Coordinates of C-alpha atoms (C1' of nucleotides) in Angstrom, one line a residue:
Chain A
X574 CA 1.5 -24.8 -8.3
X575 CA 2.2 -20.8 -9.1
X576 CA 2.7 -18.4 -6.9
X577 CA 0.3 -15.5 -7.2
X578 CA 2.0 -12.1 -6.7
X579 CA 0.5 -9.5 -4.4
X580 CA 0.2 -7.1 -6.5
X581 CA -2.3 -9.0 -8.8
X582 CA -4.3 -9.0 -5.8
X583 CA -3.7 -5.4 -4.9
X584 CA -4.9 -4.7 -8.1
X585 CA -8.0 -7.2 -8.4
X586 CA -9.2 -4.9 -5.7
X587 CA -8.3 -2.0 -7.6
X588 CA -10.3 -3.3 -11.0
X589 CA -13.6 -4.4 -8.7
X590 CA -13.8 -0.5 -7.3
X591 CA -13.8 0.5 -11.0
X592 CA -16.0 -2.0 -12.4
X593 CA -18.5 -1.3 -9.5
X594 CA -18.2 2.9 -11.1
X595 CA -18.7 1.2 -14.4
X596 CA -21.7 -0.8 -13.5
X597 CA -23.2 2.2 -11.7
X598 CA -22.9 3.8 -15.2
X599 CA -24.7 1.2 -17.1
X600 CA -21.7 0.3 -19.1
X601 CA -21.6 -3.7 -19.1
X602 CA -18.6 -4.5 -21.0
X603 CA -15.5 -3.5 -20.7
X604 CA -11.9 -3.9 -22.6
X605 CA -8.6 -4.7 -21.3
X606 CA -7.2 -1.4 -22.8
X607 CA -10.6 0.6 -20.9
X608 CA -10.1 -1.3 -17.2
X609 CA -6.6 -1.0 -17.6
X610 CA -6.3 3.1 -18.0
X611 CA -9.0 3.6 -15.7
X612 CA -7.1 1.3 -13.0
X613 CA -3.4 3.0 -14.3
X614 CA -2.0 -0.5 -15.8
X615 CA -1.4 -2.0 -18.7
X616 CA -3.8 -3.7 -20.8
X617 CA -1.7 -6.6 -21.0
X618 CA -1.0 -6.9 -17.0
X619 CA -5.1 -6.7 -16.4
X620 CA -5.3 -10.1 -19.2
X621 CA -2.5 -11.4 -17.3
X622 CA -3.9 -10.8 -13.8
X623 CA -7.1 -12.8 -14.8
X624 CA -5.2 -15.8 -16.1
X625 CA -4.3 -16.3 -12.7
X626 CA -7.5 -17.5 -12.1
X627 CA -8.9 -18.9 -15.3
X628 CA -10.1 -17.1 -18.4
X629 CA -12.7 -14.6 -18.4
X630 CA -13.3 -12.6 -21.5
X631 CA -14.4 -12.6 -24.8
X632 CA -11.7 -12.4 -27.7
X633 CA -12.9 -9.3 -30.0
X634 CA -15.0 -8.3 -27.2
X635 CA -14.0 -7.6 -24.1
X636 CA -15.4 -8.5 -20.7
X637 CA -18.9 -8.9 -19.1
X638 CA -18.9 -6.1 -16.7
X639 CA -21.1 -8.0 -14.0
X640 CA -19.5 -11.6 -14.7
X641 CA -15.8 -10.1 -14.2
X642 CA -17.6 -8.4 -10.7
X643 CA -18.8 -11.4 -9.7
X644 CA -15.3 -13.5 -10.5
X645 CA -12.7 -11.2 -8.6
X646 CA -15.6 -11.3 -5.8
X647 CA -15.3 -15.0 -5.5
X648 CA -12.0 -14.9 -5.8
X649 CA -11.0 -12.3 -3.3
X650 CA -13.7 -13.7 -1.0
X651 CA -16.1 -10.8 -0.4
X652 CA -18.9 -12.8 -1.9
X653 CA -19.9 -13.8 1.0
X654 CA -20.6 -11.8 4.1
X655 CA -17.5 -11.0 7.0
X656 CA -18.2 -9.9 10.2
X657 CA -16.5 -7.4 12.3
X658 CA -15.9 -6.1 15.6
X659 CA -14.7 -2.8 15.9
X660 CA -13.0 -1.8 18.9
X661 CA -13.3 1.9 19.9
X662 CA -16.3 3.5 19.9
X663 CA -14.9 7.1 19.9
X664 CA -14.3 9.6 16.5
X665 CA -12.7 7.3 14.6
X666 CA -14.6 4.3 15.8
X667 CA -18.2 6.1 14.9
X668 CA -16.6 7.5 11.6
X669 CA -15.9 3.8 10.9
X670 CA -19.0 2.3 11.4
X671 CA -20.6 5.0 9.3
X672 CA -18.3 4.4 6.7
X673 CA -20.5 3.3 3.8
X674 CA -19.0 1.2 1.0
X675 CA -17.6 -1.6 3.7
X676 CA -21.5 -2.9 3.9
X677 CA -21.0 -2.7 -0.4
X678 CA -18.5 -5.2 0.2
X679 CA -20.0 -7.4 2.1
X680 CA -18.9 -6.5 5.5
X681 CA -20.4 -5.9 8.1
X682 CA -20.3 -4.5 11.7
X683 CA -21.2 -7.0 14.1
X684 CA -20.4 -5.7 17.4
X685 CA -18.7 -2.4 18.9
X686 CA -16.7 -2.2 21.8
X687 CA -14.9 0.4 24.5
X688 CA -13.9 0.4 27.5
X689 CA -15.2 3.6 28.7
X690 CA -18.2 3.2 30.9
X691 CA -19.4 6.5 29.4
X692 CA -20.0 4.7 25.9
X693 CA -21.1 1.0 27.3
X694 CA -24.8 0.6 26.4
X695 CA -24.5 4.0 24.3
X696 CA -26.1 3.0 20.4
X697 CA -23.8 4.0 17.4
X698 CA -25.7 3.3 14.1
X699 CA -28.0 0.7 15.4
X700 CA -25.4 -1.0 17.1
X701 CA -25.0 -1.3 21.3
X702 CA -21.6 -1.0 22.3
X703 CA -20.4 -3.3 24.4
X704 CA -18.0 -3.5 27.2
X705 CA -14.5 -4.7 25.9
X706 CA -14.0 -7.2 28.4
X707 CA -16.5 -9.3 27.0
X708 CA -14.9 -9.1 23.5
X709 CA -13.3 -12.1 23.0
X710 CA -16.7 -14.4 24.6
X711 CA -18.9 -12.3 21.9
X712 CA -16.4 -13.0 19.2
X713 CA -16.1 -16.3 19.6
X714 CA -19.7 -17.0 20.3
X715 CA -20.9 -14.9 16.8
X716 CA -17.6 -16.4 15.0
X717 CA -16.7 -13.0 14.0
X718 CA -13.5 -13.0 12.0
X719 CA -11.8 -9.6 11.3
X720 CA -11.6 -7.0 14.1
X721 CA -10.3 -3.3 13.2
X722 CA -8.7 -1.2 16.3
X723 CA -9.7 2.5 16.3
X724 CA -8.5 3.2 20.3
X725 CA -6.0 5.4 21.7
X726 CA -2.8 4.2 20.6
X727 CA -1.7 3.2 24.0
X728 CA -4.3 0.9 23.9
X729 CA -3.8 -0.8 20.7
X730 CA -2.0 -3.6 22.5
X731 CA -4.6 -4.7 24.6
X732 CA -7.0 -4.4 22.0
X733 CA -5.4 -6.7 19.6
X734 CA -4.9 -9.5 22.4
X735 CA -8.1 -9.3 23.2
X736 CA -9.3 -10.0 19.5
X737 CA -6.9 -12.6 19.4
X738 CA -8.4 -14.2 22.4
X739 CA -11.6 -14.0 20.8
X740 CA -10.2 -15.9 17.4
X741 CA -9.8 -13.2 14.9
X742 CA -7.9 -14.2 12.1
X743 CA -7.0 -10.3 10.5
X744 CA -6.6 -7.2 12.2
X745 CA -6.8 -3.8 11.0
X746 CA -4.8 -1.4 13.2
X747 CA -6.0 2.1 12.6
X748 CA -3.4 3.7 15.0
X749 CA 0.1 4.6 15.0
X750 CA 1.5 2.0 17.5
X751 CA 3.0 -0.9 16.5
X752 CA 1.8 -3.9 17.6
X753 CA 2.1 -7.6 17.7
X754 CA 0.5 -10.7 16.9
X755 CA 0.8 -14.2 16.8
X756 CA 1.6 -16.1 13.3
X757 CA -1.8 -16.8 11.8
X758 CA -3.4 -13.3 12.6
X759 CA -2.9 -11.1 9.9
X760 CA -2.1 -8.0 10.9
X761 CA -2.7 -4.4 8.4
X762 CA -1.4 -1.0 9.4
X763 CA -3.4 1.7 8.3
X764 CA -1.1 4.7 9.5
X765 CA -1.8 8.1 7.6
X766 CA 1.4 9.4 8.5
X767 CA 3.2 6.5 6.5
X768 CA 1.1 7.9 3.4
X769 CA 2.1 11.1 3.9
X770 CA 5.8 10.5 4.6
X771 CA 5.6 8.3 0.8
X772 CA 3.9 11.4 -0.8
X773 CA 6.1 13.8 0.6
X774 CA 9.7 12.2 -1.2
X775 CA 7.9 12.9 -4.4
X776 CA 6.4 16.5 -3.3
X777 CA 9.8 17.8 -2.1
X778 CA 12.9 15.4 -3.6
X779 CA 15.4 17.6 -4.2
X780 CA 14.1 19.8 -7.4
X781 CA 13.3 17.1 -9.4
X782 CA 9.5 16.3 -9.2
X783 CA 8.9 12.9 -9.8
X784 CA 7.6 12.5 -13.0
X785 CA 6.5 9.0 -13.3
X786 CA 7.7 6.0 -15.6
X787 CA 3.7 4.8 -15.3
X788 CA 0.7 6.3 -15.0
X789 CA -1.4 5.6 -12.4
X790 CA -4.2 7.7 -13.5
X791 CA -7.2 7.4 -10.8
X792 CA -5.2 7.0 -7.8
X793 CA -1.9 8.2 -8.1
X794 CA -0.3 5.9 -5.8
X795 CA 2.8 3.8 -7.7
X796 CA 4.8 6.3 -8.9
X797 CA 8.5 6.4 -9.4
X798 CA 11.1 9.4 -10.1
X799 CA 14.4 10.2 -10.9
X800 CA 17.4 9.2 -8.4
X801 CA 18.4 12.8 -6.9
X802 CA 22.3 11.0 -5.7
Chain B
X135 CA 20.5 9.1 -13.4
X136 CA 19.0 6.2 -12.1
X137 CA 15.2 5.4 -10.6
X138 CA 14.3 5.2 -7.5
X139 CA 12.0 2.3 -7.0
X140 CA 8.8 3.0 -5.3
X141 CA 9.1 -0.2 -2.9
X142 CA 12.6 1.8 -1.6
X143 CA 10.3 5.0 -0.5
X144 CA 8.0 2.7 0.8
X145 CA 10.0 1.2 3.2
X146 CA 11.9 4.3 4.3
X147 CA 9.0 5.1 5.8
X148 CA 8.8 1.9 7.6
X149 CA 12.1 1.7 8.9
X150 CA 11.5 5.3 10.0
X151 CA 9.3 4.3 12.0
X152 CA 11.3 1.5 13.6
X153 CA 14.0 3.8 14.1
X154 CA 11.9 6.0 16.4
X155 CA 10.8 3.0 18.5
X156 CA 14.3 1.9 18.8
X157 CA 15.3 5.4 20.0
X158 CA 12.7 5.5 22.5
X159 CA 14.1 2.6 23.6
X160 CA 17.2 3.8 23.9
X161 CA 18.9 1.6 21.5
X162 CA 21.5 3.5 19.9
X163 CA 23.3 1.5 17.1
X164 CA 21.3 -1.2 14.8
X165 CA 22.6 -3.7 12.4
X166 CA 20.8 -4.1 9.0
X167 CA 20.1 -7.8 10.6
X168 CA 18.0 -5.8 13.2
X169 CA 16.4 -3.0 11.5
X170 CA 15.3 -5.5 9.1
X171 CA 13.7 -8.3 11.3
X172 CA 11.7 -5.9 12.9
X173 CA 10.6 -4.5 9.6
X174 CA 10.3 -7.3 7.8
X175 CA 13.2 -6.9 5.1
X176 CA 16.0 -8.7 3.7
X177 CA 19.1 -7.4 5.5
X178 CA 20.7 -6.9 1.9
X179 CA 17.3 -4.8 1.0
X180 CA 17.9 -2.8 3.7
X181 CA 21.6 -2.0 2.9
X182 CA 20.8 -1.3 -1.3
X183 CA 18.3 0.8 -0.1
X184 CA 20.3 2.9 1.6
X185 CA 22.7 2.8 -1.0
X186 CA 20.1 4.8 -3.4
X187 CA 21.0 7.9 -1.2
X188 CA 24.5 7.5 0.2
X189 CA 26.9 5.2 2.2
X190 CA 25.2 6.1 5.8
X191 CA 26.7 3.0 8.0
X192 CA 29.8 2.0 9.9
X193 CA 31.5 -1.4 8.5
X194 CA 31.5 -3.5 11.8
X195 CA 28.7 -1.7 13.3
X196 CA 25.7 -1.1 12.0
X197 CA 23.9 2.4 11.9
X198 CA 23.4 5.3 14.0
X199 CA 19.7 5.3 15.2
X200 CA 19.8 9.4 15.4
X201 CA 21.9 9.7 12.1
X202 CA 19.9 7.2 10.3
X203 CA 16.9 8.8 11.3
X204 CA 17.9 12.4 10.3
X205 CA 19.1 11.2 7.0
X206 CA 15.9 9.6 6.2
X207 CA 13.7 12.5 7.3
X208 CA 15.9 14.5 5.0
X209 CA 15.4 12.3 2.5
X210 CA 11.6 12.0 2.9
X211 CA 11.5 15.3 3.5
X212 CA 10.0 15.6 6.7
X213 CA 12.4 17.5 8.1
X214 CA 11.2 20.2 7.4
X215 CA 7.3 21.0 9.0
X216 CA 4.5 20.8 6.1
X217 CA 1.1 22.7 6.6
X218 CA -2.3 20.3 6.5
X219 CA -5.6 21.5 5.5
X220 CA -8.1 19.4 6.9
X221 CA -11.6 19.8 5.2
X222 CA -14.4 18.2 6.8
X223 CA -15.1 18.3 10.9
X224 CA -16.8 15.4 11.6
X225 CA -16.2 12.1 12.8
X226 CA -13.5 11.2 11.1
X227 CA -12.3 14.7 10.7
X228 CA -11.8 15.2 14.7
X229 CA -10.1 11.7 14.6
X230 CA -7.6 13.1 12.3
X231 CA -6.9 16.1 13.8
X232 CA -6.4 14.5 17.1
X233 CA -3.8 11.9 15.7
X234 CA -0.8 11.9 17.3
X235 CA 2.4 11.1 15.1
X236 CA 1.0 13.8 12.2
X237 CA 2.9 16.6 14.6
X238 CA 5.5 14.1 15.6
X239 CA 6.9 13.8 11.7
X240 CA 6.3 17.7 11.4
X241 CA 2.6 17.7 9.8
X242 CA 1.1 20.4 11.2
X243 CA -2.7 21.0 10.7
X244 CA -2.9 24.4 9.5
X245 CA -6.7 24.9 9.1
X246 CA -10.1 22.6 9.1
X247 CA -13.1 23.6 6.8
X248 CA -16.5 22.4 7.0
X249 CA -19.8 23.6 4.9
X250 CA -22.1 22.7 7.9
X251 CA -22.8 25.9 9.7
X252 CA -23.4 24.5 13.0
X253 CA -19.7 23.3 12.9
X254 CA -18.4 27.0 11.2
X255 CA -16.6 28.9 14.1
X256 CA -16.4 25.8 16.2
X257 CA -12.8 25.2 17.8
X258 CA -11.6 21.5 17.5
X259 CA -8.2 21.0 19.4
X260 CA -7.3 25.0 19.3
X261 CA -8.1 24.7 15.9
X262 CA -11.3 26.7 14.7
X263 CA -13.3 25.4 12.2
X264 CA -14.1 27.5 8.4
X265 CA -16.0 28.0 6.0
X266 CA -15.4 25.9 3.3
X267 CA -15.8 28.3 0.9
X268 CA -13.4 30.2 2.1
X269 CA -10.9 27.3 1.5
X270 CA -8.9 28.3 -1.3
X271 CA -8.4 31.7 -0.4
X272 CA -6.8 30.5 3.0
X273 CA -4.4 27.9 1.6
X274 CA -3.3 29.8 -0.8
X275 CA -2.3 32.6 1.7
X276 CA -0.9 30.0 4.2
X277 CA 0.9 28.3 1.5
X278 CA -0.7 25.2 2.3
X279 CA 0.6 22.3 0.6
X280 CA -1.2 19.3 2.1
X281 CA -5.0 18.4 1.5
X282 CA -6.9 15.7 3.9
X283 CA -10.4 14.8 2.6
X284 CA -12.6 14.0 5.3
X285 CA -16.1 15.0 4.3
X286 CA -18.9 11.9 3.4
X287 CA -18.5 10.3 -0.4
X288 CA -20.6 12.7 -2.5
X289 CA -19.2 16.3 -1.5
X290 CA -15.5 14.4 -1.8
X291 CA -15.0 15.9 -5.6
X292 CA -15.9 19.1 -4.5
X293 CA -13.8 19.3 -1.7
X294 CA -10.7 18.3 -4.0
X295 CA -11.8 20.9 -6.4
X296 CA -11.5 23.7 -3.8
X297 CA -8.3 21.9 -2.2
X298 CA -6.9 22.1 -6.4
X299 CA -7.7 25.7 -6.4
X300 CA -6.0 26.7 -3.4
X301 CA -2.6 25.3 -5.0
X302 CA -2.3 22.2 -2.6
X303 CA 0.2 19.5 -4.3
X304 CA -0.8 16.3 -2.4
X305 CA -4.3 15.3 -1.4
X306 CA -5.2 11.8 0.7
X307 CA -8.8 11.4 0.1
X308 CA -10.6 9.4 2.8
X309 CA -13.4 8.7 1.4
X310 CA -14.3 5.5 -0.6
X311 CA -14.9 7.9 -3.4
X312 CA -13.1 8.2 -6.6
X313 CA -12.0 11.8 -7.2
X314 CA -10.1 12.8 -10.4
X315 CA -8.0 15.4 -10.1
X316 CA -5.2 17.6 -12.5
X317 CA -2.1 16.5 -13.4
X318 CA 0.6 18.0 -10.9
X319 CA -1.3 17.1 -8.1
X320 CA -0.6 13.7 -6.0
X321 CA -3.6 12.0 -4.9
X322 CA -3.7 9.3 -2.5
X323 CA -6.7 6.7 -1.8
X324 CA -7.1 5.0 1.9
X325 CA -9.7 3.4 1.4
X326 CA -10.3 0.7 4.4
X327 CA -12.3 -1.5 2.3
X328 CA -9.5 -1.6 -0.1
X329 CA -7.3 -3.1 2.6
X330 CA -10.2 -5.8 4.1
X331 CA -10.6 -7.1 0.4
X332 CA -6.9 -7.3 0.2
X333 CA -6.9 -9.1 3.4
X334 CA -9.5 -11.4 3.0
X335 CA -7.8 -13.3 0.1
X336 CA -5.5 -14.5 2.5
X337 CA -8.2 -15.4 4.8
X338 CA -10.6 -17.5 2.8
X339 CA -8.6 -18.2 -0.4
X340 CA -10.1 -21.9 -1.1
X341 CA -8.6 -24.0 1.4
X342 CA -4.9 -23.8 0.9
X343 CA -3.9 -20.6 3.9
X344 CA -1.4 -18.0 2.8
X345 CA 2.2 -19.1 3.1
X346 CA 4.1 -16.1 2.3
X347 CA 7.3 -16.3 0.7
X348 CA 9.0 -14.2 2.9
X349 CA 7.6 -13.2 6.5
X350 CA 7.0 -9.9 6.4
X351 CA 7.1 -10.0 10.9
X352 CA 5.7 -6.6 12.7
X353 CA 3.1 -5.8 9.8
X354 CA 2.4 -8.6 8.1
X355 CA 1.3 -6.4 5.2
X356 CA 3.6 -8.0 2.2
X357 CA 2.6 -12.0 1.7
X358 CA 2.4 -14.0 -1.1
X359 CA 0.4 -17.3 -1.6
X360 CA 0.1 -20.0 -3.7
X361 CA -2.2 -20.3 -6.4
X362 CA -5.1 -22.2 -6.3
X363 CA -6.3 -22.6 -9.9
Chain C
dC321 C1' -11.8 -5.8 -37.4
dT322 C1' -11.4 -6.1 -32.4
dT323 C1' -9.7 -7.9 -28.4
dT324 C1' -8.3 -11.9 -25.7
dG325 C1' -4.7 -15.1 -23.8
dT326 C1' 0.0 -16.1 -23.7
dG327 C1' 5.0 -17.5 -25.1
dA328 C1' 9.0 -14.9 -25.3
dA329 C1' 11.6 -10.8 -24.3
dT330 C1' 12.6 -7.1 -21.1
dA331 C1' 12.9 -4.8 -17.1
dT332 C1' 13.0 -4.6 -12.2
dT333 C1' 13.6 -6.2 -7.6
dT334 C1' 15.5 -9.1 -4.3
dT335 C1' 18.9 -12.0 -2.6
dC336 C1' 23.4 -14.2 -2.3
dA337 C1' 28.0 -14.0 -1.2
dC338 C1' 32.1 -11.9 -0.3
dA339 C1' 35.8 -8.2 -0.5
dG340 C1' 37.0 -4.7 2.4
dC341 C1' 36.7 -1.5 6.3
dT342 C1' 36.7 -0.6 11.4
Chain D
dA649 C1' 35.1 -10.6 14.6
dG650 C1' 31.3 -8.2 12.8
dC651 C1' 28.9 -5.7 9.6
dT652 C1' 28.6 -2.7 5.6
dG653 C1' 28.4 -1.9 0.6
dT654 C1' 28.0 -4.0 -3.8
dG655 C1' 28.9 -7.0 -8.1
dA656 C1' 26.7 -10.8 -9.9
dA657 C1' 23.0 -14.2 -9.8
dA658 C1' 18.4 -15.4 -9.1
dA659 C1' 13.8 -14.5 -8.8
dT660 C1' 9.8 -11.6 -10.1
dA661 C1' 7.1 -8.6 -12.6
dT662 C1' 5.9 -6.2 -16.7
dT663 C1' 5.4 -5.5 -21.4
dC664 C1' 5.7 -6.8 -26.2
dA665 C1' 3.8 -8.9 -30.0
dC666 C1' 1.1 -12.1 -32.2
dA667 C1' -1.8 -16.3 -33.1
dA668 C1' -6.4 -17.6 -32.4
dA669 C1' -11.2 -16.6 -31.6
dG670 C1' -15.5 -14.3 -32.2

DNA sequence: CTTTGTGAATATTTTCACAGCT
DNA sequence: AGCTGTGAAAATATTCACAAAG
């Protein structure tokens, strides 16, 4: 029994956004060498990703854009719906719930929450939001399993035990505070500052801008540059 | 000359983080041991990664919180302040510019820019609100450097276009659209659904539950499981 | 002729383990 | 006594290069 690096499954996520593009285009098959420089990896690593999980193409051909869509669906799970409870219903939190492209992938918004009596009862895109306290009773009773935190950071805490109490198994923490969770929760950081510190070592390193071993065409985001010491 | 590996930046920025905590704490000295159970590294990963930019430790004692920070905002470059233009006042715009921790690392946000005209002239956190048109003229003069794109999915390319023109060398695009911009410029995705597919692997992944190969503790964002085909 | 799937080779990253400094 | 900095080893990841398939 292999170990499956994360990276092939940062990068399965990665190929499904541009097979998505490519479907929207009406292009239905795609090479190794085409998903690979549209994604900013080798041909070879996208064949060697899929043998992880079993054998998917076509030798002399390529792949079948809406069968390889539907595989790395299945396998990263979002083939099947996952329900969410956001917690915050203030700029972020709205910003959030408007965001399209998480309905795409088969998420979905189940309940909103804040703690500010202001908001309680108030409707964001179709959606009631609810007092906090009764988060983790809702979650539990509508078995919702991801819950993203968009509150003041000095809230955060809180916010996560309550999702915890209510039987989340992965948090998304949209704020700068770090908090903590029990084993079993999985916990993901989203913190723009982090992203902009990264960027910035290859914006300002010492003269020598960082000109990349690889390619990562689209998105620009694993790059690597010359030691400046 | 030797590279830099991108994992090294990466985690800079993490134990940057960690460092500020333990200052606010008043912790003064920290081992590698320390620094790297709370950020979820190897002690020995800790210490090569320091050695990529110098020697900055005390055998016996560990580091200096306030020297090891200033070292690695040097390094990062954040010690210096960096100018932010903000396009798009919405939602998820106001969240942005009211996020604490961008001024904290010295990002400042040096202008927003909207096309709606009911937002043009508007004044979010002391900051008023332009024209978007108006956008490259601005950062050029200001010398912005730093693009945030915070406007829905289909004006995103346009908004990088104008952010390109005004001579901007990093852009984080917020929006689950994919922009293409030249080469020269450093674009960033943060894409939530990314992170949720990501996420979800772990979660549903046919039976056997992710038991990552190293724990990665306060962000659980690095795990590894086995394969299941 | 094209493109996959994959052994073997390479390259990179992480970890161990310990000499050497304070 | 305690902890860094670092060679050397181990573990991982990436890429090459080619046989086999359509």
């Amino acid at each position: 029994m292999n170990d499956i690096p994360e990276g092939v499954i940062e990068r399965l996520s990665t190929y499904l956004n541009c097979l998505i593009k490519f479907q929207q285009n009406g292009i239905e098959t795609v090479s190794s060498e085409r998903l690979g420089s549209s994604s900013g990896v080798n041909p070879a690593e996208v064949r060697r990703d899929f043998t992880y999980f079993g054998t998917f193409g076509k030798k002399g051909v390529g792949y079948d854009v809406e069968t390889l869509i539907q595989h790395i669906q299945r396998i990263l799970g979002s083939d099947e719906p996952h329900k969410i409870a956001l917690v915050g219903a203030g700029n972020l939190g709205s910003a959030i719930a408007s965001y399209e492209g998480l309905l795409q992938h088969g998420f979905h918004i189940a309940a909103i929450f804040d703690k500010d009596p202001g908001k309680i009862g108030e409707n964001i895109r179709h959606l009631e939001v609810f007092d906090i306290k009764d988060l983790p009773q809702i979650t539990k009773s509508t078995n919702i399993e991801i819950g993203i935190i968009a509150v003041p950071p000095t809230s955060a805490q809180e916010a996560a035990n309550l999702l915890v109490e209510g039987g989340v198994s992965v948090i998304l923490n949209y704020t700068p505070a770090l908090i903590s969770v029990p084993a079993g929760v999985q916990l993901h950081n989203t913190d723009p500052v982090q992203q902009l510190l990264h960027t910035l070592y290859y914006l300002s390193s010492t003269g020598d801008k960082g000109l990349p071993r690889k390619k990562r065409i689209p998105d620009g985001s694993k790059n690597r540059i010359k030691a400046t010491h």
